[in-house]
Amino acid sequence: MTLRQVEVAGAEPYRVWIGHGALARLEEELGDRSCFVVTDPEVERLHGARLGVLASAPCRLIERGEDGKTLHSLGETLEALAEAGLGRDGVVVALGGGSVGDHAGLAAALYMRGVD
């Protein structure tokens, strides 16, 4: 699989990187910005050793699937973001797809009225 960049249109356009090498590309894209990782236990088990710069970032593990998309879990993620001290210039990284992306995206949109 090759690394692909997808341009997502909207009020604030953004890029999504998909494929082999995406974690390395993420490190380059983040630069020195602080980040917070949202993932699930299985993705962490499979890819945690390859996190690079993300290995030292605060991380929140959520349950897989729809069980991870509850108001209670979202509230815990928002509290974890605040406890980690993520600033307005910080980035919430969804490591995984599906429910992880949904959860992380909503948390990022709500936290401090929206962070990347």
mmCIF file of C-alpha atoms in Angstrom:
data_model
loop_
_atom_site.group_PDB
_atom_site.id
_atom_site.type_symbol
_atom_site.label_atom_id
_atom_site.label_comp_id
_atom_site.label_asym_id
_atom_site.label_seq_id
_atom_site.Cartn_x
_atom_site.Cartn_y
_atom_site.Cartn_z
ATOM 1 C CA MET A 1 0.000 0.000 0.000
ATOM 2 C CA THR A 2 1.255 3.476 -0.758
ATOM 3 C CA LEU A 3 0.791 6.574 1.350
ATOM 4 C CA ARG A 4 -2.127 8.617 0.072
ATOM 5 C CA GLN A 5 -3.120 12.144 0.964
ATOM 6 C CA VAL A 6 -6.819 12.968 0.846
ATOM 7 C CA GLU A 7 -7.860 16.623 0.801
ATOM 8 C CA VAL A 8 -11.050 17.123 2.783
ATOM 9 C CA ALA A 9 -13.014 20.233 1.816
ATOM 10 C CA GLY A 10 -14.960 22.304 4.276
ATOM 11 C CA ALA A 11 -14.835 25.532 6.217
ATOM 12 C CA GLU A 12 -11.397 24.467 7.471
ATOM 13 C CA PRO A 13 -9.887 22.080 4.884
ATOM 14 C CA TYR A 14 -7.556 19.388 6.194
ATOM 15 C CA ARG A 15 -5.512 16.418 5.016
ATOM 16 C CA VAL A 16 -5.924 12.758 5.893
ATOM 17 C CA TRP A 17 -2.933 10.426 5.402
ATOM 18 C CA ILE A 18 -3.688 6.760 4.772
ATOM 19 C CA GLY A 19 -1.316 3.843 4.248
ATOM 20 C CA HIS A 20 2.143 2.530 5.033
ATOM 21 C CA GLY A 21 4.322 5.321 6.372
ATOM 22 C CA ALA A 22 1.441 7.420 7.719
ATOM 23 C CA LEU A 23 2.878 7.514 11.259
ATOM 24 C CA ALA A 24 6.221 8.806 9.992
ATOM 25 C CA ARG A 25 4.406 11.407 7.902
ATOM 26 C CA LEU A 26 2.394 12.423 10.957
ATOM 27 C CA GLU A 27 5.586 13.173 12.883
ATOM 28 C CA GLU A 28 6.684 15.448 10.050
ATOM 29 C CA GLU A 29 3.287 17.177 9.911
ATOM 30 C CA LEU A 30 3.104 17.715 13.691
ATOM 31 C CA GLY A 31 6.473 19.385 13.955
ATOM 32 C CA ASP A 32 6.769 20.630 17.534
ATOM 33 C CA ARG A 33 3.015 20.913 18.194
ATOM 34 C CA SER A 34 1.743 19.152 21.287
ATOM 35 C CA CYS A 35 -0.669 16.303 20.716
ATOM 36 C CA PHE A 36 -3.029 13.934 22.476
ATOM 37 C CA VAL A 37 -3.676 10.437 21.100
ATOM 38 C CA VAL A 38 -7.030 8.644 21.121
ATOM 39 C CA THR A 39 -6.939 4.967 20.206
ATOM 40 C CA ASP A 40 -8.259 1.587 21.279
ATOM 41 C CA PRO A 41 -6.391 -1.253 22.996
ATOM 42 C CA GLU A 42 -6.084 -3.389 19.859
ATOM 43 C CA VAL A 43 -4.600 -0.611 17.719
ATOM 44 C CA GLU A 44 -2.239 0.292 20.546
ATOM 45 C CA ARG A 45 -1.152 -3.353 20.803
ATOM 46 C CA LEU A 46 -0.566 -3.635 17.057
ATOM 47 C CA HIS A 47 1.053 -0.255 16.392
ATOM 48 C CA GLY A 48 2.134 1.169 19.737
ATOM 49 C CA ALA A 49 5.784 0.255 19.206
ATOM 50 C CA ARG A 50 5.864 2.367 16.033
ATOM 51 C CA LEU A 51 4.419 5.562 17.475
ATOM 52 C CA GLY A 52 7.664 7.507 17.408
ATOM 53 C CA VAL A 53 7.060 11.025 18.701
ATOM 54 C CA LEU A 54 3.517 10.044 19.715
ATOM 55 C CA ALA A 55 4.877 7.530 22.243
ATOM 56 C CA SER A 56 5.475 10.347 24.731
ATOM 57 C CA ALA A 57 2.112 12.023 24.090
ATOM 58 C CA PRO A 58 -0.775 11.646 26.529
ATOM 59 C CA CYS A 59 -3.066 8.859 25.337
ATOM 60 C CA ARG A 60 -6.662 7.856 25.973
ATOM 61 C CA LEU A 61 -7.746 4.306 25.237
ATOM 62 C CA ILE A 62 -11.412 3.939 24.407
ATOM 63 C CA GLU A 63 -13.447 0.793 23.990
ATOM 64 C CA ARG A 64 -13.657 -0.628 20.484
ATOM 65 C CA GLY A 65 -16.746 -0.115 18.364
ATOM 66 C CA GLU A 66 -19.920 1.590 19.423
ATOM 67 C CA ASP A 67 -19.122 1.021 23.126
ATOM 68 C CA GLY A 68 -16.449 3.694 22.820
ATOM 69 C CA LYS A 69 -18.908 6.284 21.541
ATOM 70 C CA THR A 70 -20.837 7.084 24.715
ATOM 71 C CA LEU A 71 -21.340 10.438 26.413
ATOM 72 C CA HIS A 72 -19.602 9.058 29.481
ATOM 73 C CA SER A 73 -16.541 8.035 27.474
ATOM 74 C CA LEU A 74 -16.516 11.359 25.614
ATOM 75 C CA GLY A 75 -16.659 13.201 28.935
ATOM 76 C CA GLU A 76 -13.681 11.205 30.195
ATOM 77 C CA THR A 77 -11.745 12.103 27.051
ATOM 78 C CA LEU A 78 -12.527 15.808 27.466
ATOM 79 C CA GLU A 79 -11.384 15.630 31.090
ATOM 80 C CA ALA A 80 -8.184 13.846 30.006
ATOM 81 C CA LEU A 81 -7.505 16.576 27.420
ATOM 82 C CA ALA A 82 -7.838 19.233 30.116
ATOM 83 C CA GLU A 83 -5.707 17.280 32.600
ATOM 84 C CA ALA A 84 -3.020 16.880 29.922
ATOM 85 C CA GLY A 85 -3.039 20.646 29.439
ATOM 86 C CA LEU A 86 -3.500 20.473 25.674
ATOM 87 C CA GLY A 87 -3.542 24.052 24.424
ATOM 88 C CA ARG A 88 -5.400 25.760 21.594
ATOM 89 C CA ASP A 89 -2.485 24.992 19.287
ATOM 90 C CA GLY A 90 -2.580 21.279 20.186
ATOM 91 C CA VAL A 91 -3.690 18.386 18.020
ATOM 92 C CA VAL A 92 -5.937 15.434 18.826
ATOM 93 C CA VAL A 93 -4.658 12.394 16.910
ATOM 94 C CA ALA A 94 -7.060 9.541 16.142
ATOM 95 C CA LEU A 95 -4.956 6.396 15.850
ATOM 96 C CA GLY A 96 -7.382 3.980 14.279
ATOM 97 C CA GLY A 97 -10.535 4.326 12.280
ATOM 98 C CA GLY A 98 -14.256 4.089 12.660
ATOM 99 C CA SER A 99 -15.360 4.748 16.206
ATOM 100 C CA VAL A 100 -11.889 5.994 17.242
ATOM 101 C CA GLY A 101 -12.029 8.646 14.524
ATOM 102 C CA ASP A 102 -15.601 9.593 15.426
ATOM 103 C CA HIS A 103 -14.768 9.859 19.118
ATOM 104 C CA ALA A 104 -11.512 11.789 18.643
ATOM 105 C CA GLY A 105 -13.071 14.129 16.076
ATOM 106 C CA LEU A 106 -15.983 15.036 18.323
ATOM 107 C CA ALA A 107 -13.696 15.511 21.325
ATOM 108 C CA ALA A 108 -11.417 17.786 19.261
ATOM 109 C CA ALA A 109 -14.400 19.811 18.066
ATOM 110 C CA LEU A 110 -15.725 20.306 21.600
ATOM 111 C CA TYR A 111 -12.459 20.884 23.454
ATOM 112 C CA MET A 112 -11.688 24.606 23.797
ATOM 113 C CA ARG A 113 -14.292 25.247 21.088
ATOM 114 C CA GLY A 114 -12.216 23.242 18.650
ATOM 115 C CA VAL A 115 -8.628 22.115 18.200
ATOM 116 C CA ASP A 116 -7.024 20.365 15.250
#
